[in-house]
Every structure is written in structure tokens, then in C-alpha cells.
Tab-separated table of C-alpha atoms in Angstrom:
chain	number	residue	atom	x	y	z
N	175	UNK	CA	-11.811	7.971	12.043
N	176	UNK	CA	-11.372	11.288	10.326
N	177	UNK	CA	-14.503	11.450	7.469
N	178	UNK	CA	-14.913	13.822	4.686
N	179	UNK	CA	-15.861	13.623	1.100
N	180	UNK	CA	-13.431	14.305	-1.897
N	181	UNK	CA	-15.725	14.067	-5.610
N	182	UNK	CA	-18.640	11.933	-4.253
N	183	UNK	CA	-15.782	9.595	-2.738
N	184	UNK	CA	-16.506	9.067	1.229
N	185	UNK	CA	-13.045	9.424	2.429
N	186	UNK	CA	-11.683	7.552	6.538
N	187	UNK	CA	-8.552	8.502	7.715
N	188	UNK	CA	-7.646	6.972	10.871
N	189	UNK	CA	-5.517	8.804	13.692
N	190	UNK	CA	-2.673	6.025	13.702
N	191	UNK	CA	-2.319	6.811	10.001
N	192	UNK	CA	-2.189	10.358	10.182
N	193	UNK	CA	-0.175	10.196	13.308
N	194	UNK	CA	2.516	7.359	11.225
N	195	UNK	CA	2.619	10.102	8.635
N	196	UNK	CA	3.787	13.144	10.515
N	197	UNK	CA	6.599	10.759	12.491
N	198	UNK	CA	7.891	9.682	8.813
N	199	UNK	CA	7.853	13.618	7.546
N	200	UNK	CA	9.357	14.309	11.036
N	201	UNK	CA	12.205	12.014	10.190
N	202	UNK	CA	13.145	12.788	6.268
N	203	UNK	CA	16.051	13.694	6.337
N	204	UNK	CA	16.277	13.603	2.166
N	205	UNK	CA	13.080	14.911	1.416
N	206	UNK	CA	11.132	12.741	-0.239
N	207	UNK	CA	8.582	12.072	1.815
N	208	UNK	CA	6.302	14.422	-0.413
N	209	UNK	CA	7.097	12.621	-3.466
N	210	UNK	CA	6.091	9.551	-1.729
N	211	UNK	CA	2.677	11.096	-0.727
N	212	UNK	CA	1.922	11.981	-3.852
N	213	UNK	CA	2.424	9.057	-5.856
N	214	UNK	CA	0.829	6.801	-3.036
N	215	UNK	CA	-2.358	8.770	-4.087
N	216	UNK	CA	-1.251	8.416	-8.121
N	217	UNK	CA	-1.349	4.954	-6.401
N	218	UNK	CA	-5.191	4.964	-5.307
N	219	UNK	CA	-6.145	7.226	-8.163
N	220	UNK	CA	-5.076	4.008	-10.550
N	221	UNK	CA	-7.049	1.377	-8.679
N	222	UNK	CA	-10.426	3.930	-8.788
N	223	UNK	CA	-9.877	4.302	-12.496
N	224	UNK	CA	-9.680	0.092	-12.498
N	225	UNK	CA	-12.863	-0.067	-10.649
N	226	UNK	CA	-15.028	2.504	-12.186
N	227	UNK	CA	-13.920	1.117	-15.778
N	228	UNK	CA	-15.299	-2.220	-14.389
N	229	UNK	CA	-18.661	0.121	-13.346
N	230	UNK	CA	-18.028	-0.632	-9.371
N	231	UNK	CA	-17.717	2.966	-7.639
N	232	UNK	CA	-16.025	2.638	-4.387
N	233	UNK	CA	-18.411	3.515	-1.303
N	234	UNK	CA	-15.470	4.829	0.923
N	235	UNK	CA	-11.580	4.662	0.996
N	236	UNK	CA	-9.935	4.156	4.264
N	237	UNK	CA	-6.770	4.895	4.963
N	238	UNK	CA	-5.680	3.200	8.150
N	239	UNK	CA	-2.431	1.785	9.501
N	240	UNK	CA	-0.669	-1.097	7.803
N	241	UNK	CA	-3.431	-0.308	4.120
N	242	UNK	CA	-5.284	1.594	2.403
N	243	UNK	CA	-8.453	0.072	2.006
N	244	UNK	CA	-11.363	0.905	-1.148
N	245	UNK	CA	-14.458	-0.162	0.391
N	246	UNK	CA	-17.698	-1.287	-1.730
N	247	UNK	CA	-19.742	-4.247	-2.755
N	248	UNK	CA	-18.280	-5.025	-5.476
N	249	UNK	CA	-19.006	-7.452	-8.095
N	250	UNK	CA	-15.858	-8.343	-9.848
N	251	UNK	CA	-14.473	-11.816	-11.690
N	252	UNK	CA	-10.826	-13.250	-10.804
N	253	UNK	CA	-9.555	-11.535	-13.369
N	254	UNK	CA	-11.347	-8.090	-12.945
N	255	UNK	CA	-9.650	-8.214	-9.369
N	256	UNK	CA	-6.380	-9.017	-10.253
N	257	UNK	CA	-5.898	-6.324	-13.147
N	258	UNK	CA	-7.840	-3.508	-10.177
N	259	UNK	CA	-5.229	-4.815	-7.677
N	260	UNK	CA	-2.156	-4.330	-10.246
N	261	UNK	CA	-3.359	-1.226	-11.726
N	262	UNK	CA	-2.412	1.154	-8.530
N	263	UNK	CA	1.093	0.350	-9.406
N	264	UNK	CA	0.832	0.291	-12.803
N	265	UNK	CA	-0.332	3.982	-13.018
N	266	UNK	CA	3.023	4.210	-11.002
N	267	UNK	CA	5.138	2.600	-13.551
N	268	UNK	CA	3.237	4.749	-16.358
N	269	UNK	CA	4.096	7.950	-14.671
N	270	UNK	CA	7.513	6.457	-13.804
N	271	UNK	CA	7.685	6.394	-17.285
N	272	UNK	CA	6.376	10.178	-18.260
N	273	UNK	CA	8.416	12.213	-15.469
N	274	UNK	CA	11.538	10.195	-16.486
N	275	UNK	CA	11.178	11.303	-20.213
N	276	UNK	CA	10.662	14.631	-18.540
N	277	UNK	CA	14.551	14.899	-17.351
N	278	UNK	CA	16.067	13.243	-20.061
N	279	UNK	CA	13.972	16.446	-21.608
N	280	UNK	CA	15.225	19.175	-19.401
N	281	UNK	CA	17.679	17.516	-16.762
N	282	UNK	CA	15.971	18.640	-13.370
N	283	UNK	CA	16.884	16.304	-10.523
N	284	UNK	CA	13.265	17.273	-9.256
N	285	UNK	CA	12.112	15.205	-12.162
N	286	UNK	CA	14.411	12.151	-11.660
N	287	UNK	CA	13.369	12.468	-8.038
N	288	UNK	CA	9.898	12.171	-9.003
N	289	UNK	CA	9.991	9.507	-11.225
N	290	UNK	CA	12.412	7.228	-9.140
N	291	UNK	CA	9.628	7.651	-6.253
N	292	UNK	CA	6.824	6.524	-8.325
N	293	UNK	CA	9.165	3.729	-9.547
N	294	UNK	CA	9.617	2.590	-5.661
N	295	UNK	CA	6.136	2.940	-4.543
N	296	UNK	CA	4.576	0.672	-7.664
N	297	UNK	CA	7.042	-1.925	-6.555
N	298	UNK	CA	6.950	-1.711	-2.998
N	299	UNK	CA	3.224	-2.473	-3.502
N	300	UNK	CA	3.891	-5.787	-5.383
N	301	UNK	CA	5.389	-6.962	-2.341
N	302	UNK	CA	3.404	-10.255	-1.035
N	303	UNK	CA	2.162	-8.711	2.072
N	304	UNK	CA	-0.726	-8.650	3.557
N	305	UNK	CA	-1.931	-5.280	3.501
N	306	UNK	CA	-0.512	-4.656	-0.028
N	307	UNK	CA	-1.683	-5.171	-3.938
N	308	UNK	CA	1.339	-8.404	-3.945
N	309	UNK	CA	-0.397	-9.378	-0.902
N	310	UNK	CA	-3.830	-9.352	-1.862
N	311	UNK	CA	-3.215	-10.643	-5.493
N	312	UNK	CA	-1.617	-13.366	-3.706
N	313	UNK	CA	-4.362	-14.204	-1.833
N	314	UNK	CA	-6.612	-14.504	-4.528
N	315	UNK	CA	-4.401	-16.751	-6.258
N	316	UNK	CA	-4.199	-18.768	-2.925
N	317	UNK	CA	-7.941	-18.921	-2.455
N	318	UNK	CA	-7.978	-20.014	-5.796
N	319	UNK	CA	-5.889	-23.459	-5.592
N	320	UNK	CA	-5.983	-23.726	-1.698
N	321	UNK	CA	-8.492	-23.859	1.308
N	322	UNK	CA	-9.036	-21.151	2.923
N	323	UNK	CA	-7.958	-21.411	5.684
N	324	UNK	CA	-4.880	-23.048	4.752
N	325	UNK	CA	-4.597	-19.893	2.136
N	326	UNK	CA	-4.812	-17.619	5.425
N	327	UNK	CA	-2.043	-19.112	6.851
N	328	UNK	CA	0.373	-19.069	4.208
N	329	UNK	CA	-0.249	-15.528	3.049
N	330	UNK	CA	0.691	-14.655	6.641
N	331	UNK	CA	3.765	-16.568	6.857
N	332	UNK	CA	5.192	-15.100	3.528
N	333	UNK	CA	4.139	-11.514	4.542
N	334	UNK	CA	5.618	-12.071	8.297
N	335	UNK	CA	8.951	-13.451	6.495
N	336	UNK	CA	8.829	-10.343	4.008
N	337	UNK	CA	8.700	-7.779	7.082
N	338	UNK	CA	11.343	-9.783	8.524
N	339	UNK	CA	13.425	-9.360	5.525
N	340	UNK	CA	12.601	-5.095	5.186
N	341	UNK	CA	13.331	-4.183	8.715
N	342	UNK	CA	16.843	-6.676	9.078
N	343	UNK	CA	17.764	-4.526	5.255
N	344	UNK	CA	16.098	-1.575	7.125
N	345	UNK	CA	19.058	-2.097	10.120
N	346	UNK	CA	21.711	-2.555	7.559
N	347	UNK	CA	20.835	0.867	5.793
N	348	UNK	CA	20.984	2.627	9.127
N	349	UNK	CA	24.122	0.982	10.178
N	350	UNK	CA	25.398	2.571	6.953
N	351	UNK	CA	23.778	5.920	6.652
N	352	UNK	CA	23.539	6.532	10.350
N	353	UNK	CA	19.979	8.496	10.149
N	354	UNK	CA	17.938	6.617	7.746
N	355	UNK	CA	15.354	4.787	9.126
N	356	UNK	CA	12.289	4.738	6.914
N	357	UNK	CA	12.662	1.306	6.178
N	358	UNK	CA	12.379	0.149	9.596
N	359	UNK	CA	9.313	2.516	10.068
N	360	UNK	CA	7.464	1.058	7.056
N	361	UNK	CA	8.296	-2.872	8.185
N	362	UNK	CA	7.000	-1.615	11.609
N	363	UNK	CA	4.149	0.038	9.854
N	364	UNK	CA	2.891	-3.299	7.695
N	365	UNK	CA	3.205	-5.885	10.891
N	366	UNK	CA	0.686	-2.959	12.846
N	367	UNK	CA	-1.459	-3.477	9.550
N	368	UNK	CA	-1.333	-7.389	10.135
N	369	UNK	CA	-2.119	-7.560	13.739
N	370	UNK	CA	-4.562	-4.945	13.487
N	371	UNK	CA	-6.308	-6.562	10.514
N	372	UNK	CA	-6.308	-10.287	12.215
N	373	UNK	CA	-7.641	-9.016	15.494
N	374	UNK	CA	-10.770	-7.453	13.928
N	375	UNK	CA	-10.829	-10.217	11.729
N	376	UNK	CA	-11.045	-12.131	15.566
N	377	UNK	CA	-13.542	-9.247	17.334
N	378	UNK	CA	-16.058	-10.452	14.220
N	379	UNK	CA	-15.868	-13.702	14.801
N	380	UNK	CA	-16.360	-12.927	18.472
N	381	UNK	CA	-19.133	-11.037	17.574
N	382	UNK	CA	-20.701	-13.741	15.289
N	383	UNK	CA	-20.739	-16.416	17.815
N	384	UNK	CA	-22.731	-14.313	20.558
N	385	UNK	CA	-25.121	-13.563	17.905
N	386	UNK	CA	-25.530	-17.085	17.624
């Protein structure tokens, strides 16, 4: 892990990530991947405002493959974690919103660009995926009604069938356009998340029972 600190906000990027985000500049072929960037950390920015509104400052952000993770002990009700979890992509539809009045203003396909992007990345994270804002809000709701465990399992199942679903679209868009194949890279991208995420999920239970 790469750590620094960015406005009293203790920052981990991991190598996979920033080694997943030079392959996908490497391969824009549109140039968007910029855009993207920059409204994935809009994204962040929104759930940080959520959290210190509900007075719980983050201790660290990670930004590892498959998530981005805010770190902290928070204390937060079922609804408090459902509006933080929606309100990364909700900044994203807000600014959607502003940069689209922007070229209906003056016309500048940078702005439509722009505004598109955010428009993609708030929905893309309402996916139900493990690893995403859909994902985790539907795991709350799960935990909520369901056991655990049997929560676990179905939150995987939909997110597995989900990835299933981006990278077979991801296929068909390269069949058509030849050279795109960021859809493929960010199904790949989310099922690394999963496995990664159950198998230290596993090394702490591992961990637990020789403490035992």
C-alpha cells in the first residue's frame, strides 16, 4: 500500500489499483478515462460530505482493486448508512445536472462529455455488487430481513450474475467496435474485488480460530 495524507484524510492506494488504472488509460481509445477519474473522486468527495454531516470523519480511504473503501468506526443508524452509501452517486447526478446546463449554455462537447461521465459513474455505482454503493446498500437491506449468512450468500450470487451480465455486454461491444474493451476490464476488475474481499474475509477467520 501506497500511504499519504490529503486534508487530514489518511489516504491507501494499493499497487493492483494503480497498476488497473494505467492498463485502462493505456487502452482509451476515446478519451475519457480522465473524465472518469475525476468524477470517481466527485464520487468519494460525496460520501465524505455524507459522513462528516453525520459527524463520523473517515480514518483512511483505501483504494484497492475491485472498491474503494472509507475506513472508520463509525457510528451510523440504517438510515444514516443508506443515504452515506447513495450520496457518492448522488453528488454525481447533481453535477450531471450542473455541467449539462453548462452546454445547453455554451455548446462545448467537453461539457456534454463531462456530464454524460458523471451520469455513468453515479449509476454504475448503484449496481448490486459487491464492492459497490448498490452492493453494499443491498446488503444492508439483506442483513436487515435475512440471516447473515444467508444475506452473504445472496449478495454474492446477484453480484456474480451482474459481472456475468457486464463482461457477456462487454464482448458484444467489442464484437461491434472492434477496440473497446473497458467493459470487460471493469467486470474483470469487480470479480478481483470479490475474491480478494472473501479471501481476507477467510485469512481472518483463519486467524481467529488460532487465536482461539
Amino acid at each position: 500500500m501506497i500511504k499519504f495524507k490529503i486534508f487530514g484524510i489518511n489516504l491507501a492506494v494499493s499497487v493492483g489499483f494503480v497498476g488497473v488504472i494505467c492498463l485502462m488509460l493505456y487502452v482509451d481509445r476515446v478519451g475519457l478515462m480522465l473524465p472518469t477519474m475525476l468524477a470517481v473522486t466527485f464520487h468519494e468527495i460525496g460520501h465524505l460530505i455524507s459522513l462528516l454531516a453525520f459527524k463520523s470523519k473517515p480514518g483512511r480511504v483505501e483504494l484497492k482493486i475491485g472498491a474503494v473503501a472509507i475506513v472508520g468506526n463509525f457510528v451510523l443508524t440504517t438510515k444514516q448508512q443508506l443515504i452515506m452509501l447513495a450520496s457518492g452517486s448522488l453528488f454525481n447526478f447533481l453535477l450531471f445536472a450542473l455541467f449539462y446546463c453548462l452546454y445547453s449554455f455554451c455548446r462545448t462537447m467537453y461539457w456534454l462529455n463531462f456530464s454524460l461521465v458523471m451520469l455513468v459513474v453515479g449509476a454504475l455505482n448503484l449496481l448490486p455488487i459487491m464492492g459497490l454503493d448498490g452492493g453494499d446498500i443491498l446488503n444492508v437491506i439483506l442483513f436487515k430481513i435475512l440471516n447473515p449468512k444467508i444475506a452473504s450468500t445472496v449478495n454474492f450470487i446477484i453480484s456474480i450474475t451482474n459481472i456475468f451480465i457486464i463482461i457477456t455486454f462487454g464482448f458484444y461491444v467489442l464484437k461491434d467496435t472492434k477496440t473497446n474493451i473497458s467493459l470487460i476490464i471493469f467486470g474483470i476488475y469487480l470479480f478481483l474485488g470479490i475474491l480478494i474481499s472473501k479471501k481476507q474475509k477467510n485469512d481472518c477467520k483463519i486467524l481467529k480460530n488460532k487465536v482461539k
